[in-house]
């Protein structure tokens, strides 16, 4: 949120995104703490919270970046690209094959890996963008 101080709407969107991001982060911790083979129901709950929450985070920050004068729109487009990947994964998650079958488990696991690794790349890109904004702010401030 400090990177969006110049625009009230962008700041509010970033605060909302960060709040949902904390909840999503708890979901990711839960995914790791409760493997599917230990408690499938709880693991699924954490998966739903983590990935659905992260899609909300992506939309909040994408909108904040579009409203910001200090961020390049390229970072919003990176979020948009990830939002597509994440949305496709959520469709797979909610409507795809069940994990009770070997094929279904494989498809769900591969989909999860793709969305996680793509998410890591997106976070690296966004971190670079925040670094660039902060560097410019420090140079001018």
Coordinates of C-alpha atoms in Angstrom, one line a residue:
X1 CA 0.0 0.0 0.0
X2 CA 2.8 2.6 0.6
X3 CA 3.5 2.5 -3.2
X4 CA 0.1 3.8 -3.9
X5 CA 0.0 6.8 -1.6
X6 CA -0.5 9.3 -4.4
X7 CA -4.0 8.1 -5.3
X8 CA -6.7 7.5 -2.8
X9 CA -8.6 4.8 -4.9
X10 CA -5.3 3.0 -5.7
X11 CA -4.4 3.0 -2.0
X12 CA -7.7 1.6 -0.9
X13 CA -7.5 -1.1 -3.6
X14 CA -4.0 -2.0 -2.4
X15 CA -5.1 -2.2 1.2
X16 CA -8.0 -4.5 0.2
X17 CA -5.6 -6.6 -1.9
X18 CA -3.1 -6.8 1.0
X19 CA -5.8 -7.8 3.5
X20 CA -7.1 -10.6 1.2
X21 CA -3.5 -11.5 0.5
X22 CA -2.9 -12.2 4.2
X23 CA -5.9 -14.5 4.2
X24 CA -4.8 -16.1 1.0
X25 CA -1.3 -16.6 2.5
X26 CA -2.8 -18.4 5.5
X27 CA -4.5 -20.7 3.0
X28 CA -1.2 -21.4 1.3
X29 CA 0.3 -22.2 4.8
X30 CA -2.6 -24.5 5.4
X31 CA -2.0 -26.3 2.1
X32 CA 1.5 -27.1 3.2
X33 CA 0.5 -28.0 6.7
X34 CA -2.4 -30.3 5.9
X35 CA -1.5 -32.5 2.9
X36 CA -4.3 -34.0 0.9
X37 CA -3.4 -37.6 2.0
X38 CA -3.7 -36.5 5.7
X39 CA -7.0 -34.6 5.5
X40 CA -8.5 -34.1 2.0
X41 CA -11.4 -32.0 3.2
X42 CA -9.3 -29.5 5.1
X43 CA -6.6 -29.5 2.4
X44 CA -9.3 -28.6 -0.2
X45 CA -10.6 -25.8 2.0
X46 CA -7.2 -24.3 2.2
X47 CA -6.7 -24.7 -1.6
X48 CA -10.0 -22.8 -2.2
X49 CA -9.1 -20.1 0.2
X50 CA -5.6 -19.7 -1.1
X51 CA -6.2 -19.6 -4.8
X52 CA -9.6 -17.8 -4.8
X53 CA -8.2 -15.3 -2.5
X54 CA -5.1 -14.8 -4.6
X55 CA -7.3 -14.1 -7.6
X56 CA -9.0 -11.3 -5.6
X57 CA -5.6 -10.0 -4.7
X58 CA -4.5 -10.0 -8.3
X59 CA -7.6 -8.0 -9.4
X60 CA -7.2 -5.5 -6.5
X61 CA -3.6 -4.8 -7.3
X62 CA -4.2 -4.8 -11.1
X63 CA -6.8 -2.1 -10.6
X64 CA -4.6 -0.2 -8.2
X65 CA -1.7 -0.2 -10.7
X66 CA -4.0 1.0 -13.5
X67 CA -5.1 3.9 -11.2
X68 CA -1.5 4.7 -10.2
X69 CA 0.6 7.4 -11.9
X70 CA 3.8 5.9 -10.6
X71 CA 3.5 2.3 -11.9
X72 CA 3.9 1.2 -15.5
X73 CA 0.8 -0.4 -16.9
X74 CA 3.0 -3.4 -17.9
X75 CA 2.7 -4.6 -14.3
X76 CA -1.1 -4.5 -14.5
X77 CA -0.9 -6.5 -17.7
X78 CA 1.4 -9.1 -16.0
X79 CA -1.3 -9.4 -13.3
X80 CA -3.9 -9.8 -16.1
X81 CA -1.9 -12.6 -17.6
X82 CA -1.7 -14.4 -14.3
X83 CA -5.3 -13.8 -13.6
X84 CA -6.2 -15.7 -16.7
X85 CA -3.9 -18.6 -15.6
X86 CA -5.4 -18.5 -12.2
X87 CA -9.0 -18.4 -13.4
X88 CA -8.4 -21.4 -15.7
X89 CA -7.0 -23.2 -12.7
X90 CA -10.0 -22.3 -10.6
X91 CA -12.3 -23.7 -13.3
X92 CA -10.2 -26.9 -13.3
X93 CA -10.3 -27.0 -9.5
X94 CA -14.1 -26.5 -9.2
X95 CA -15.2 -28.3 -12.3
X96 CA -12.4 -30.6 -13.3
X97 CA -11.8 -34.2 -12.7
X98 CA -12.0 -35.5 -9.2
X99 CA -8.8 -36.3 -7.3
X100 CA -10.1 -39.8 -6.4
X101 CA -9.1 -41.1 -9.8
X102 CA -5.4 -41.4 -10.8
X103 CA -6.0 -39.4 -14.0
X104 CA -7.9 -36.7 -12.1
X105 CA -5.3 -36.5 -9.4
X106 CA -2.6 -36.1 -12.0
X107 CA -4.5 -33.3 -13.8
X108 CA -5.3 -31.5 -10.6
X109 CA -1.7 -31.8 -9.4
X110 CA -0.1 -30.6 -12.7
X111 CA -2.6 -27.7 -12.8
X112 CA -1.7 -26.7 -9.3
X113 CA 2.0 -26.8 -10.1
X114 CA 1.5 -24.7 -13.2
X115 CA -0.5 -22.0 -11.3
X116 CA 1.9 -22.0 -8.4
X117 CA 5.1 -21.6 -10.5
X118 CA 3.3 -19.0 -12.7
X119 CA 2.3 -17.2 -9.5
X120 CA 5.9 -17.2 -8.3
X121 CA 7.0 -15.6 -11.6
X122 CA 4.2 -13.0 -11.3
X123 CA 5.3 -12.1 -7.7
X124 CA 8.9 -11.7 -8.9
X125 CA 7.7 -9.4 -11.7
X126 CA 5.6 -7.4 -9.2
X127 CA 8.4 -7.2 -6.7
X128 CA 10.6 -5.7 -9.4
X129 CA 7.9 -3.2 -10.2
X130 CA 7.6 -2.2 -6.6
X131 CA 11.4 -1.9 -6.4
X132 CA 11.4 0.4 -9.4
X133 CA 8.7 2.6 -8.0
X134 CA 10.5 2.8 -4.6
X135 CA 13.9 3.6 -6.4
X136 CA 12.3 6.4 -8.3
X137 CA 10.6 7.7 -5.2
X138 CA 13.9 7.7 -3.3
X139 CA 15.7 9.5 -6.1
X140 CA 13.1 12.2 -6.2
X141 CA 12.3 12.4 -2.5

